[in-house]
Short mmCIF file of C-alpha atoms and ligand atoms in Angstrom, two decimals:
data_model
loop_
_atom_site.label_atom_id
_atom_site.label_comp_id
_atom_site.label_asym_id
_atom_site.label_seq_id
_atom_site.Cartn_x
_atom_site.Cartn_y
_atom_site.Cartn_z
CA UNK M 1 -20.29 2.50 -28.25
CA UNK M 2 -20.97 5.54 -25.77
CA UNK M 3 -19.02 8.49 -26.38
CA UNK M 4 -16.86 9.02 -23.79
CA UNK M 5 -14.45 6.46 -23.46
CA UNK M 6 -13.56 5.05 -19.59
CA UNK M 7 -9.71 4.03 -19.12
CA UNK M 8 -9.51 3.23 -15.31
CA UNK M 9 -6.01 5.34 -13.97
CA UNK M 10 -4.54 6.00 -10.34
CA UNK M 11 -1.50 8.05 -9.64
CA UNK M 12 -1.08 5.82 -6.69
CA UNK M 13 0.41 3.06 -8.74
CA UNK M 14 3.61 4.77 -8.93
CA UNK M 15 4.75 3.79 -5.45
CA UNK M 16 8.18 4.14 -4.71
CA UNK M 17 10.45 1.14 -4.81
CA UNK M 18 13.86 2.80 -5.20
CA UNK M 19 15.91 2.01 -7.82
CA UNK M 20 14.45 -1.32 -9.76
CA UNK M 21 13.46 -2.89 -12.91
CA UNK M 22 9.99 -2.65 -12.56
CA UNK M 23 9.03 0.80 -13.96
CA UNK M 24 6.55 2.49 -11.73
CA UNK M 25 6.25 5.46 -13.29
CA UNK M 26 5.45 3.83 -16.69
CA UNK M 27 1.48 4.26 -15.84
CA UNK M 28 1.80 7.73 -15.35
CA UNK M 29 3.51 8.27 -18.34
CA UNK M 30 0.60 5.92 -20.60
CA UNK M 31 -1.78 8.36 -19.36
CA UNK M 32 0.22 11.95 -19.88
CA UNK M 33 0.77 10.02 -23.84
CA UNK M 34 -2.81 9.34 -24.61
CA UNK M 35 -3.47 13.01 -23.00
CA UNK M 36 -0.95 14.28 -25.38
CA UNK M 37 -0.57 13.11 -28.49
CA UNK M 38 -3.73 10.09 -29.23
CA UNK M 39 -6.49 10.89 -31.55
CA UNK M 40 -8.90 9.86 -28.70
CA UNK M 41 -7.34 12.67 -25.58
CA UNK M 42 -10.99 14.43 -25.85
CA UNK M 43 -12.96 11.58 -25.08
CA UNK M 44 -11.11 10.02 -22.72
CA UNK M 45 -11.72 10.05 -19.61
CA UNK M 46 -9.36 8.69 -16.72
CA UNK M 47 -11.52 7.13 -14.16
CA UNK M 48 -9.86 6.41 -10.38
CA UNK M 49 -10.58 3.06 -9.15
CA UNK M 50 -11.93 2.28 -5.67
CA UNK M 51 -9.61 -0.37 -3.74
CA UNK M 52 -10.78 -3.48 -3.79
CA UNK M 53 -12.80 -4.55 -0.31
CA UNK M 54 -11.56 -7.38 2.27
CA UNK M 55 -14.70 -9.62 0.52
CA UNK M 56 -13.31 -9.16 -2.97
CA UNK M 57 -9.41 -9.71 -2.05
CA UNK M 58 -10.43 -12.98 0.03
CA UNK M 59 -12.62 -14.68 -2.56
CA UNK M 60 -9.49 -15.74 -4.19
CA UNK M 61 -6.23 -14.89 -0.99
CA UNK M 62 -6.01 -16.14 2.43
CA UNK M 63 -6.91 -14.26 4.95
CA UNK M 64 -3.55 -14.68 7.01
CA UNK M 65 -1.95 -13.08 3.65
CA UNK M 66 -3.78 -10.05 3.74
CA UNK M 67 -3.83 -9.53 7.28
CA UNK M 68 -0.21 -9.76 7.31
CA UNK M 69 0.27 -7.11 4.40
CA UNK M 70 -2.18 -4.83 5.85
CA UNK M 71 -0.02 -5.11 9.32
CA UNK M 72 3.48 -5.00 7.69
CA UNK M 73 4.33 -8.79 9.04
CA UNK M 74 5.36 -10.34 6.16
CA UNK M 75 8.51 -12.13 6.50
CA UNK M 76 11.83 -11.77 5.19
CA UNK M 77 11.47 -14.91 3.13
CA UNK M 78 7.84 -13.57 1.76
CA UNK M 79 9.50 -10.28 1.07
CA UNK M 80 12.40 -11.70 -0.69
CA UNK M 81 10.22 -13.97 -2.81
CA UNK M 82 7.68 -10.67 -3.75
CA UNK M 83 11.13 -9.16 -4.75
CA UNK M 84 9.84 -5.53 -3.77
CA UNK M 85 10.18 -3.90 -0.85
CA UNK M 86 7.40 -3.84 1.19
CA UNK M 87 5.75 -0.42 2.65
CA UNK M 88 2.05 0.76 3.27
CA UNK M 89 1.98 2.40 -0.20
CA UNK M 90 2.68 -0.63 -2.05
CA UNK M 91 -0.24 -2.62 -0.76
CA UNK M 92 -2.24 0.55 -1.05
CA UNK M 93 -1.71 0.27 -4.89
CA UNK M 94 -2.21 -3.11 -4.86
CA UNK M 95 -5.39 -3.05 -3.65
CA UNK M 96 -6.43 -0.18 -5.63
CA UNK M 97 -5.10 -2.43 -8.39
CA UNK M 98 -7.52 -4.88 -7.83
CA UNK M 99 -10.50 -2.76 -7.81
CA UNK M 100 -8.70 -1.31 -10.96
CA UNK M 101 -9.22 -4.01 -13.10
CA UNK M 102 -12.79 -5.61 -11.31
CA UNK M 103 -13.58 -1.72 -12.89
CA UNK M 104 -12.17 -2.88 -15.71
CA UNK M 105 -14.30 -5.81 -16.30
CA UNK M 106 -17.81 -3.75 -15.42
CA UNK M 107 -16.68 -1.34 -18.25
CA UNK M 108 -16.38 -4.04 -21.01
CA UNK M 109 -19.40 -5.85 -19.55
CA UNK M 110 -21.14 -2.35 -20.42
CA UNK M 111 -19.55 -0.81 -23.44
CA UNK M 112 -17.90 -3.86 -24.26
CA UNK M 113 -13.87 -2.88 -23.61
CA UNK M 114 -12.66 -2.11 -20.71
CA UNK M 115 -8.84 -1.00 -19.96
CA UNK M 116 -6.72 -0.57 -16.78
CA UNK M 117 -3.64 1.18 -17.16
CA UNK M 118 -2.46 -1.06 -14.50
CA UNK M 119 -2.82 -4.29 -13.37
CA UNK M 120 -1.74 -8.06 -14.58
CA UNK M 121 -0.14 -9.22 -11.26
CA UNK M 122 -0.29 -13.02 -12.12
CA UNK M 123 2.44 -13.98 -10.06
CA UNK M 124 0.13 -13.57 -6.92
CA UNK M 125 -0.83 -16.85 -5.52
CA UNK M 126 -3.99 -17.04 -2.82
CA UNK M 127 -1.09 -17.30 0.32
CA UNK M 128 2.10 -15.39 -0.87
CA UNK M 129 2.74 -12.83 -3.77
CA UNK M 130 5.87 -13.22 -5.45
CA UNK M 131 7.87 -11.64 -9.14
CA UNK M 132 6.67 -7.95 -8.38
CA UNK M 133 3.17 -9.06 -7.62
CA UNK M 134 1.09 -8.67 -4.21
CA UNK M 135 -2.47 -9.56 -5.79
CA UNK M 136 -3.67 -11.67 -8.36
CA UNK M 137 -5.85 -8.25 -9.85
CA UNK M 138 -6.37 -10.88 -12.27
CA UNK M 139 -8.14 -13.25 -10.28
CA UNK M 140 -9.93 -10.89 -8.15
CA UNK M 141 -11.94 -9.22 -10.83
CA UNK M 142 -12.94 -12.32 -12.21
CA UNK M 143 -14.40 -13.88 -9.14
CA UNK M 144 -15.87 -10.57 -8.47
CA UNK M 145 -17.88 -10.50 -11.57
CA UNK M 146 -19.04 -14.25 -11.11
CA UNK M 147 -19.94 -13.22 -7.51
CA UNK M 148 -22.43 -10.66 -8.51
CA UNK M 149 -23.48 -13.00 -11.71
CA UNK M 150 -22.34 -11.12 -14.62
CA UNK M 151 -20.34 -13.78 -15.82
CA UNK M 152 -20.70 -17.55 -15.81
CA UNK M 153 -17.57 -18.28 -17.60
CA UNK M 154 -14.31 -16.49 -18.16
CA UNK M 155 -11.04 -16.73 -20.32
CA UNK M 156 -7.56 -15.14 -19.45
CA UNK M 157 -5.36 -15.09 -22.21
CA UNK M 158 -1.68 -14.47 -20.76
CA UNK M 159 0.55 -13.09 -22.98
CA UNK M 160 3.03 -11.76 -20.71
CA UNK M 161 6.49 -13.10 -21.27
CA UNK M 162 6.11 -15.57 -17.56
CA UNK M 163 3.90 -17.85 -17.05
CA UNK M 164 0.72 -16.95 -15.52
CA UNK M 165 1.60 -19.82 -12.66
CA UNK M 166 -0.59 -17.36 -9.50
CA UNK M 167 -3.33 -17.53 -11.77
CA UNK M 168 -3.20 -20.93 -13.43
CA UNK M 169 -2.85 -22.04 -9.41
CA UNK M 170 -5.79 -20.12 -8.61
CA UNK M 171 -7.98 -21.25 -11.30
CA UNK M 172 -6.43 -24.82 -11.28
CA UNK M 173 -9.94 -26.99 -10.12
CA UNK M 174 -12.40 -24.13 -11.47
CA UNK M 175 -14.10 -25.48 -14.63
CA UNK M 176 -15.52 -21.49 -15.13
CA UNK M 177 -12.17 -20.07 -16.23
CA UNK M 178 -10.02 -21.18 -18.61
CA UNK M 179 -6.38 -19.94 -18.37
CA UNK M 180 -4.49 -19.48 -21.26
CA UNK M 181 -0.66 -18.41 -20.87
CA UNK M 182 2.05 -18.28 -24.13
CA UNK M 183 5.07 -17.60 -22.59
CA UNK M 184 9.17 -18.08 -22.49
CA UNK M 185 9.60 -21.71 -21.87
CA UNK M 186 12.96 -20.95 -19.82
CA UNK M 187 12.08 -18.19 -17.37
CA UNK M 188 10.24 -17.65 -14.53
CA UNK M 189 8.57 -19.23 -12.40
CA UNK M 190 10.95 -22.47 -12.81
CA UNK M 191 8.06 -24.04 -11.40
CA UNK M 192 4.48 -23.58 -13.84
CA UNK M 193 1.52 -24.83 -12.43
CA UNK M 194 -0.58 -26.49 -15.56
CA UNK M 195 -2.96 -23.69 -16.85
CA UNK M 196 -5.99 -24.88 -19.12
CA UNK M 197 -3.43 -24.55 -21.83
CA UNK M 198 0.25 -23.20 -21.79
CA UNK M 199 2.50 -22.86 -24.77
CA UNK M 200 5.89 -22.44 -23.53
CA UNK M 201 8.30 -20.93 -26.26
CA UNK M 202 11.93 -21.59 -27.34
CA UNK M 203 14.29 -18.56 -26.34
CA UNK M 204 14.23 -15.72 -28.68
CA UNK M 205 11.30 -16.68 -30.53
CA UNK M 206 10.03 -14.25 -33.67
CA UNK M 207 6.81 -12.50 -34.10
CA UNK M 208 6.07 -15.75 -36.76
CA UNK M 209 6.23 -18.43 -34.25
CA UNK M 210 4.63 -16.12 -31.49
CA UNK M 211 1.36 -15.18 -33.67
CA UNK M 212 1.45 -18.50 -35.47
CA UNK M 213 1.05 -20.16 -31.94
CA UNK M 214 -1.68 -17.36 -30.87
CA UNK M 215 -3.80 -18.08 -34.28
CA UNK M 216 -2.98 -21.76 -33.85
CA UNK M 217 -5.04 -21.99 -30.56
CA UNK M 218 -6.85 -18.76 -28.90
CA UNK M 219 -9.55 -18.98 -31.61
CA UNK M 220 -10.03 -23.12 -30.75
CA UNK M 221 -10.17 -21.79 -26.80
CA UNK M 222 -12.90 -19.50 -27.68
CA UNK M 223 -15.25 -21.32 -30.27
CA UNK M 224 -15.10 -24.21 -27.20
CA UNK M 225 -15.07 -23.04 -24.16
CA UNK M 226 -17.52 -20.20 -24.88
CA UNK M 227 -16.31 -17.67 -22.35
CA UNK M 228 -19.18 -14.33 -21.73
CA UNK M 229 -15.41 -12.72 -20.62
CA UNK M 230 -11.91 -12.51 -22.11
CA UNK M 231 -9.58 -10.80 -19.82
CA UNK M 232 -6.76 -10.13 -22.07
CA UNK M 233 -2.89 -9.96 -19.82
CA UNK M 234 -1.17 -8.17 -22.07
CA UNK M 235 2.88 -7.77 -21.00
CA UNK M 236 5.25 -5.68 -22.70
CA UNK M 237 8.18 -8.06 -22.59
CA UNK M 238 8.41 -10.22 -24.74
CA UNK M 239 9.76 -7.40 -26.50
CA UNK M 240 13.32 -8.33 -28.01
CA UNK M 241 14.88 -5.57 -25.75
CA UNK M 242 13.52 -6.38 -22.71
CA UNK M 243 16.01 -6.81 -19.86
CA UNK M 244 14.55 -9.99 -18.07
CA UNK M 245 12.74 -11.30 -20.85
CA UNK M 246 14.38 -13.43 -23.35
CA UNK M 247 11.84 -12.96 -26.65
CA UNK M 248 12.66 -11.73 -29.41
CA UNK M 249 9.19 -10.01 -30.25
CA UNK M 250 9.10 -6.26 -32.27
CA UNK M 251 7.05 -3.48 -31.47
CA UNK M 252 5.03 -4.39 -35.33
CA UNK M 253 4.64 -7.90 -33.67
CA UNK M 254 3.39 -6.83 -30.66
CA UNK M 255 0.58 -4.51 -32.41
CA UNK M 256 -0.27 -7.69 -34.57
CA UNK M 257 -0.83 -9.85 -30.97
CA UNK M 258 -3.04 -7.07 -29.89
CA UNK M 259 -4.81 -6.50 -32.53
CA UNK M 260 -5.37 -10.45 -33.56
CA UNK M 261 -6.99 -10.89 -29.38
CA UNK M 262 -8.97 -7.46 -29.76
CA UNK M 263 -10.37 -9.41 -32.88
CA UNK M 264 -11.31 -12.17 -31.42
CA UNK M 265 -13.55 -10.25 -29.05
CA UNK M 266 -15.12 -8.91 -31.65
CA UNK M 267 -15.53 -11.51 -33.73
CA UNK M 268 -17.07 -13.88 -31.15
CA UNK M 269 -18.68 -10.75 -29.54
CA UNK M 270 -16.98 -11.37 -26.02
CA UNK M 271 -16.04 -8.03 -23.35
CA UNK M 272 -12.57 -8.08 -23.04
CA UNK M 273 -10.63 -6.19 -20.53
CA UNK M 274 -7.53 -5.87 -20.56
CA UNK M 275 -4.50 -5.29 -18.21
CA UNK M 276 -1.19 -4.08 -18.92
CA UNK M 277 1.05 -6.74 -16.45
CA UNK M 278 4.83 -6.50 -17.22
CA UNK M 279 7.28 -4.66 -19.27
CA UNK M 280 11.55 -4.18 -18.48
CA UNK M 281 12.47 -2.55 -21.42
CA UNK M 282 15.99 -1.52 -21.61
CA UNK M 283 14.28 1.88 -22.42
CA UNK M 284 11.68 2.98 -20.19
CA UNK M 285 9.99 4.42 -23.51
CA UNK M 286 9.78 1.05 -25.51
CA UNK M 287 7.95 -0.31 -22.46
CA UNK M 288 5.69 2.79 -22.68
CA UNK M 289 5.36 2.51 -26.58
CA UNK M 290 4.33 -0.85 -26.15
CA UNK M 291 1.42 -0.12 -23.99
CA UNK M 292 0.22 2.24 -25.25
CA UNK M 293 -0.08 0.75 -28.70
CA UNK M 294 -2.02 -1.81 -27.23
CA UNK M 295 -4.65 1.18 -25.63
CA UNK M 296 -4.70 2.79 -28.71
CA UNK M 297 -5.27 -0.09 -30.89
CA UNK M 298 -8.04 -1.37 -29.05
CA UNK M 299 -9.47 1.78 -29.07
CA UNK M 300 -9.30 2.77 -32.61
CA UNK M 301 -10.77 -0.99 -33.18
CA UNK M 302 -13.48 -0.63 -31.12
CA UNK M 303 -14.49 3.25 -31.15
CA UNK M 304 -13.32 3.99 -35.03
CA UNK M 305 -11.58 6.81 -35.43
CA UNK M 306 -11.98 9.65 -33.05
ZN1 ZN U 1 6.27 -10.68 -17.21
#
């Protein structure tokens, strides 16, 4: 493993969207805690990511999309159904978010994990973004790498509390990715596109049932399907406190999921990058805590103790 260690940042991802659940600020304050207080702060080093170009966004969005969020004509309907308000800066970040985690996947293709403190909009379908999400980052990185050939085949494994129903819609009649999503059975979307395989749970399910389901099937996916790529969604809420999720996961739990998918990478020897996607924590901390447990443990897995 090299010595530094890459984690792909930009303060531009806190963009302004008044007073709402989605935590902006919660990147901002991942990086200032692993500059603080992780065994890793000297190595680290927070790389900004270049925003995605008009070729990358349209190999997997309509071009009428992203002209009309470049040109601020979306309308009121595709605003309501993004549920955030729309301004320059937000599809600034969003496009930034997307080269965020393409970065992503070139540093685990090279030193085999690759973070984004950002990232996992899976809600974004190739027409309309909607649940928070403008871009599917998700998408965009993958098609990226299979663009320039670094891949051939790809896995996401969703583990956000929603379904992943942009990217399962995306990757719907594409035999090179296999999408993976173990989500809340009753929550958004109401409507799930079929991903490759989706295990929708029972409200408030435990950390048993969750993992039980993870080790049940994630390791089947991968000895199958062979993926040279894991990209690894993993959401904060299906933490038992989360205000629009309705798990009933722990923080313990949470480390167990991360540490069990981090595993499988290196068991099967797959790059895995990983993106953050959601997290409404009645706390703005837990969501933070969360995150960055899942930075830290993939780091201390894959780099050893600093
Ligand atoms: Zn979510």
């Amino acid at each position: 493993m090299p010595d530094k260690i890459r984690l792909i940042y930009s303060k531009d991802y806190a963009v302004d969207i008044g007073n709402h659940v989605f935590p902006t600020a919660k990147y901002t304050l991942i990086k200032e805690r692993l500059q603080g207080r992780s065994d890793f702060k000297n190595r680290i080093e927070f790389v900004k990511p270049a925003p995605a170009t008009d070729e990358d966004i349209l190999a997997v969005h309509r071009k009428e999309y992203l002209n009309k969020l470049k040109n601020g004509k979306l309308s009121k309907e595709e605003i309501f159904k993004l549920e955030l308000p729309y301004s320059r800066e937000l599809v600034k970040a969003s496009l930034l978010c997307c080269g965020g985690t393409m970065a992503a996947v070139d540093i685990a293709l090279s030193d085999r994990l690759g973070i984004h403190i950002g990232g996992g909009f899976h809600h974004a379908f190739p027409d309309h973004g909607e649940g928070f999400c403008v871009l599917n980052d998700i998408a965009v990185a993958i098609r990226s790498a299979m663009r320039r050939r670094l891949v051939k085949k790809a896995l996401v494994v969703d583990c956000d509390l929603h379904h992943g129903n942009g990217t399962a819609a995306i990757f719907l009649e594409d035999p090179s990715v296999f999408t993976f999503s173990i989500h809340q059975e009753n929550n958004y979307p109401f409507f799930k596109p079929k991903s490759d395989l989706d295990i929708g749970l029972r409200d408030r399910a435990s950390d048993k049932e969750y993992l039980a389901s993870l080790y049940e099937h994630v390791p089947k996916i991968i000895s199958d399907f062979k993926p040279e790529l894991l990209m690894y969604v993993a959401g904060a809420d299906p933490y038992k406190e989360d205000q629009i999720g309705g798990l009933a996961m722990t923080k313990e739990g949470l480390v167990k999921r991360d540490e069990f998918i981090y595993s499988q990478a290196i068991n099967y020897s797959i790059p895995i990058a990983v993106v953050m996607a959601g997290g409404y924590a009645f706390s703005e901390e837990d969501t933070v805590d969360i995150h960055y447990n899942t930075i830290v443990t993939g780091l201390k897995l894959f780099y050893g103790k600093s």
